[in-house]
Amino acid sequence: MRVWIYARLSNDDDQEMNALLNQQEICHGFAEQHGYAIVGQSSDDNVSGMKFNRRGLDELTAAVDADRIDAVIVKDCCAIMGLNQKDLENQGILA
């Protein structure tokens, strides 16, 4: 399976020095553990998930449109959706 790794750090998140790198390492480990072929990766640093105009997300979208990938790996679905734990709790999705 051809996969793309996407990571995002919001301007609202705690700004750990290596937070994006940590997300990418976790995703790489998951892909390798399952034998997936990593064909690309992108990230957005200090960008709200509520914005859809993101360089890293645009790169991911281009890969999908070009049929270059079969799946996307993210550490947390909030990286793409722009929701944080408080948003999920408020919506009753996460307790």
Coordinates of N, CA, C and O in Angstrom, one line a residue:
M1 N 0.8 -1.2 0.0 CA 0.0 0.0 0.0 C 0.9 1.2 0.0 O 1.8 1.3 0.8
R2 N 0.6 2.2 -0.9 CA 1.3 3.5 -0.9 C 0.7 4.5 0.0 O -0.5 4.7 -0.1
V3 N 1.5 5.0 0.9 CA 0.9 5.9 1.9 C 1.6 7.2 1.9 O 2.8 7.4 1.5
W4 N 0.9 8.2 2.4 CA 1.4 9.6 2.6 C 1.4 9.9 4.1 O 0.4 9.6 4.8
I5 N 2.4 10.5 4.7 CA 2.4 10.9 6.1 C 2.1 12.4 6.2 O 2.8 13.2 5.5
Y6 N 1.2 12.7 7.0 CA 0.9 14.1 7.2 C 0.9 14.5 8.7 O 0.3 13.7 9.5
A7 N 1.5 15.6 9.0 CA 1.6 16.0 10.4 C 1.3 17.5 10.5 O 1.6 18.3 9.5
R8 N 0.6 18.0 11.5 CA 0.3 19.4 11.7 C 0.4 19.7 13.2 O 0.0 19.0 14.1
L9 N 1.0 20.9 13.4 CA 1.0 21.5 14.8 C 0.3 22.8 14.7 O 0.7 23.7 14.0
S10 N -0.7 22.9 15.5 CA -1.5 24.1 15.6 C -0.8 25.2 16.4 O 0.0 24.9 17.2
N11 N -1.2 26.4 16.1 CA -0.7 27.5 16.9 C -1.3 27.5 18.3 O -0.8 28.2 19.1
D12 N -2.3 26.7 18.5 CA -2.9 26.5 19.8 C -2.3 25.4 20.6 O -2.5 25.3 21.8
D13 N -1.6 24.5 19.9 CA -0.9 23.4 20.6 C 0.3 23.8 21.4 O 0.9 24.8 21.1
D14 N 0.6 22.9 22.3 CA 1.9 23.2 23.1 C 3.0 23.1 22.1 O 3.1 22.1 21.3
Q15 N 3.9 24.0 22.1 CA 4.9 24.1 21.1 C 6.2 23.4 21.5 O 7.2 24.0 21.9
E16 N 6.2 22.1 21.5 CA 7.4 21.3 21.8 C 8.3 21.4 20.6 O 7.9 21.5 19.4
M17 N 9.6 21.5 20.9 CA 10.6 21.7 19.8 C 10.5 20.7 18.7 O 10.6 21.0 17.5
N18 N 10.2 19.4 19.1 CA 10.3 18.4 18.1 C 8.9 17.7 17.9 O 8.8 16.6 17.5
A19 N 7.8 18.5 18.1 CA 6.5 17.9 18.1 C 6.2 17.4 16.7 O 5.6 16.3 16.5
L20 N 6.5 18.1 15.6 CA 6.2 17.6 14.3 C 7.1 16.4 14.0 O 6.6 15.4 13.4
L21 N 8.3 16.5 14.4 CA 9.2 15.3 14.1 C 8.7 14.1 14.9 O 8.7 13.0 14.3
N22 N 8.2 14.3 16.1 CA 7.7 13.1 16.8 C 6.5 12.5 16.1 O 6.4 11.3 16.0
Q23 N 5.6 13.4 15.6 CA 4.4 12.9 14.9 C 4.9 12.0 13.7 O 4.4 10.9 13.4
Q24 N 5.9 12.6 12.9 CA 6.3 11.9 11.7 C 7.0 10.6 12.1 O 6.8 9.6 11.4
E25 N 7.8 10.6 13.2 CA 8.5 9.3 13.6 C 7.5 8.2 13.9 O 7.6 7.1 13.6
I26 N 6.4 8.6 14.6 CA 5.4 7.7 15.0 C 4.7 7.1 13.7 O 4.5 5.9 13.6
C27 N 4.4 8.0 12.8 CA 3.7 7.6 11.6 C 4.7 6.7 10.7 O 4.2 5.7 10.1
H28 N 5.9 7.0 10.7 CA 6.9 6.2 9.9 C 7.0 4.8 10.6 O 7.0 3.8 9.8
G29 N 7.0 4.8 11.9 CA 7.1 3.5 12.6 C 5.9 2.6 12.3 O 6.0 1.4 12.0
F30 N 4.7 3.2 12.3 CA 3.5 2.5 11.9 C 3.5 2.0 10.5 O 3.2 0.8 10.3
A31 N 3.9 2.8 9.6 CA 4.0 2.4 8.2 C 5.0 1.2 8.0 O 4.7 0.2 7.3
E32 N 6.2 1.3 8.6 CA 7.2 0.3 8.5 C 6.7 -1.0 9.1 O 6.9 -2.1 8.6
Q33 N 6.0 -0.9 10.3 CA 5.5 -2.1 11.0 C 4.5 -2.9 10.1 O 4.4 -4.1 10.2
H34 N 3.7 -2.1 9.3 CA 2.7 -2.8 8.5 C 3.2 -3.0 7.0 O 2.4 -3.5 6.2
G35 N 4.4 -2.7 6.7 CA 4.9 -2.9 5.4 C 4.4 -2.0 4.3 O 4.4 -2.3 3.2
Y36 N 4.0 -0.8 4.7 CA 3.5 0.2 3.8 C 4.6 0.9 3.1 O 5.6 1.2 3.8
A37 N 4.5 1.3 1.9 CA 5.5 2.1 1.1 C 5.1 3.6 1.3 O 4.1 4.0 0.9
I38 N 6.0 4.3 2.0 CA 5.9 5.7 2.2 C 6.3 6.4 0.9 O 7.5 6.4 0.5
V39 N 5.3 7.0 0.2 CA 5.7 7.7 -1.1 C 5.8 9.2 -0.9 O 6.1 9.9 -1.9
G40 N 5.4 9.7 0.2 CA 5.5 11.2 0.5 C 5.1 11.5 1.9 O 4.5 10.8 2.6
Q41 N 5.5 12.7 2.2 CA 5.0 13.3 3.5 C 5.0 14.8 3.4 O 5.7 15.4 2.6
S42 N 4.2 15.4 4.3 CA 4.1 16.8 4.3 C 3.7 17.2 5.7 O 3.2 16.4 6.5
S43 N 3.9 18.5 6.1 CA 3.5 18.9 7.4 C 3.2 20.4 7.3 O 3.5 21.1 6.4
D44 N 2.4 20.9 8.3 CA 2.1 22.3 8.5 C 2.4 22.6 9.9 O 1.9 22.0 10.9
D45 N 3.3 23.6 10.1 CA 3.7 24.0 11.5 C 3.1 25.3 11.8 O 3.1 26.3 11.0
N46 N 2.5 25.4 13.0 CA 1.9 26.6 13.5 C 0.8 27.1 12.6 O 0.7 28.3 12.3
V47 N -0.1 26.1 12.2 CA -1.2 26.5 11.3 C -2.4 25.8 11.9 O -2.5 24.6 12.2
S48 N -3.5 26.6 12.0 CA -4.7 26.1 12.6 C -5.3 25.1 11.6 O -5.3 25.3 10.4
G49 N -5.9 24.0 12.1 CA -6.6 23.1 11.3 C -7.9 23.6 10.7 O -8.5 23.0 9.9
M50 N -8.3 24.7 11.2 CA -9.6 25.3 10.7 C -9.3 26.0 9.4 O -10.3 26.4 8.7
K51 N -8.1 26.2 9.0 CA -7.7 26.8 7.7 C -7.5 25.7 6.7 O -6.8 24.7 7.0
F52 N -8.1 25.8 5.5 CA -7.9 24.8 4.5 C -6.8 25.1 3.5 O -6.4 24.3 2.7
N53 N -6.3 26.4 3.6 CA -5.2 26.8 2.8 C -3.9 26.5 3.5 O -3.4 27.4 4.2
R54 N -3.4 25.3 3.4 CA -2.2 24.9 4.1 C -1.3 24.2 3.1 O -1.7 23.4 2.3
R55 N -0.1 24.6 3.1 CA 0.9 24.1 2.1 C 1.0 22.6 2.2 O 0.9 21.9 1.2
G56 N 1.2 22.0 3.4 CA 1.3 20.6 3.5 C 0.0 19.9 3.1 O 0.1 18.8 2.5
L57 N -1.1 20.4 3.5 CA -2.4 19.8 3.1 C -2.6 19.9 1.6 O -3.1 18.9 0.9
D58 N -2.1 21.0 0.9 CA -2.2 21.1 -0.5 C -1.3 20.0 -1.2 O -1.7 19.5 -2.2
E59 N -0.1 19.7 -0.6 CA 0.7 18.7 -1.2 C 0.0 17.3 -1.1 O 0.1 16.5 -2.0
L60 N -0.6 17.1 0.1 CA -1.3 15.8 0.2 C -2.5 15.7 -0.8 O -2.7 14.7 -1.4
T61 N -3.2 16.8 -0.9 CA -4.4 16.8 -1.8 C -3.9 16.6 -3.3 O -4.5 15.8 -4.0
A62 N -2.8 17.1 -3.7 CA -2.2 16.9 -5.0 C -1.8 15.5 -5.2 O -2.1 14.9 -6.3
A63 N -1.3 14.8 -4.2 CA -0.9 13.4 -4.3 C -2.2 12.5 -4.4 O -2.2 11.6 -5.2
V64 N -3.3 12.9 -3.7 CA -4.5 12.2 -3.9 C -5.1 12.4 -5.3 O -5.5 11.4 -5.9
D65 N -5.1 13.6 -5.7 CA -5.7 13.9 -7.1 C -4.9 13.2 -8.2 O -5.5 12.8 -9.2
A66 N -3.6 13.0 -8.0 CA -2.7 12.4 -9.0 C -2.7 10.8 -8.8 O -2.0 10.1 -9.5
D67 N -3.5 10.3 -7.9 CA -3.7 8.9 -7.6 C -2.3 8.3 -7.3 O -2.0 7.2 -7.7
R68 N -1.5 9.0 -6.5 CA -0.2 8.5 -6.1 C -0.2 7.8 -4.8 O 0.8 7.2 -4.4
I69 N -1.3 7.9 -4.1 CA -1.4 7.2 -2.7 C -2.6 6.4 -2.6 O -3.7 6.7 -3.2
D70 N -2.6 5.5 -1.7 CA -3.7 4.7 -1.3 C -4.3 5.0 0.0 O -5.5 4.8 0.3
A71 N -3.5 5.6 0.9 CA -3.9 6.0 2.3 C -3.1 7.1 2.8 O -2.0 7.3 2.4
V72 N -3.6 7.7 3.9 CA -2.9 8.8 4.6 C -2.7 8.3 6.0 O -3.7 7.8 6.6
I73 N -1.5 8.5 6.5 CA -1.2 8.1 7.9 C -1.0 9.4 8.7 O -0.2 10.3 8.3
V74 N -1.8 9.6 9.8 CA -1.6 10.7 10.7 C -1.5 10.2 12.1 O -2.1 9.1 12.4
K75 N -0.8 10.9 13.0 CA -0.8 10.5 14.4 C -2.1 10.6 15.0 O -2.6 9.9 15.8
D76 N -2.8 11.7 14.6 CA -4.1 12.0 15.2 C -5.0 12.6 14.1 O -4.6 13.5 13.4
C77 N -6.2 12.2 14.0 CA -7.1 12.6 13.0 C -7.3 14.2 13.1 O -7.7 14.8 12.1
C78 N -7.1 14.7 14.2 CA -7.2 16.2 14.4 C -6.2 16.9 13.5 O -6.4 18.1 13.3
A79 N -5.2 16.3 13.1 CA -4.2 17.0 12.3 C -4.8 17.4 11.0 O -4.5 18.5 10.5
I80 N -5.7 16.7 10.5 CA -6.4 17.1 9.2 C -7.7 17.9 9.5 O -7.9 18.9 8.9
M81 N -8.5 17.4 10.5 CA -9.8 18.0 10.7 C -9.7 19.3 11.4 O -10.7 20.1 11.2
G82 N -8.7 19.6 12.1 CA -8.6 20.9 12.8 C -9.4 20.9 14.1 O -9.7 22.0 14.6
L83 N -9.7 19.8 14.6 CA -10.3 19.7 15.9 C -9.3 19.4 17.0 O -8.4 18.7 16.7
N84 N -9.5 19.9 18.2 CA -8.6 19.5 19.2 C -9.4 18.7 20.3 O -10.6 18.5 20.1
Q85 N -8.7 18.2 21.3 CA -9.4 17.4 22.3 C -10.6 18.1 22.9 O -11.7 17.5 23.1
K86 N -10.5 19.4 23.2 CA -11.6 20.1 23.8 C -12.8 20.1 22.8 O -14.0 20.0 23.2
D87 N -12.5 20.3 21.5 CA -13.6 20.3 20.5 C -14.3 19.0 20.5 O -15.5 18.9 20.4
L88 N -13.5 17.9 20.5 CA -14.1 16.6 20.5 C -15.0 16.3 21.7 O -16.0 15.7 21.6
E89 N -14.5 16.7 22.9 CA -15.2 16.6 24.1 C -16.5 17.4 24.0 O -17.6 16.8 24.4
N90 N -16.5 18.6 23.5 CA -17.7 19.4 23.4 C -18.7 18.8 22.5 O -19.9 19.0 22.7
Q91 N -18.3 18.1 21.5 CA -19.2 17.4 20.5 C -19.6 16.1 21.0 O -20.4 15.4 20.3
G92 N -19.1 15.6 22.2 CA -19.5 14.3 22.7 C -18.8 13.1 22.0 O -19.2 12.0 22.1
I93 N -17.8 13.4 21.2 CA -17.1 12.4 20.5 C -16.0 11.7 21.4 O -15.7 10.6 21.2
L94 N -15.5 12.5 22.3 CA -14.4 12.0 23.2 C -14.8 12.4 24.6 O -15.2 13.5 24.9
A95 N -14.6 11.4 25.5 CA -14.9 11.6 26.9 C -13.7 11.9 27.7 O -12.6 11.6 27.3

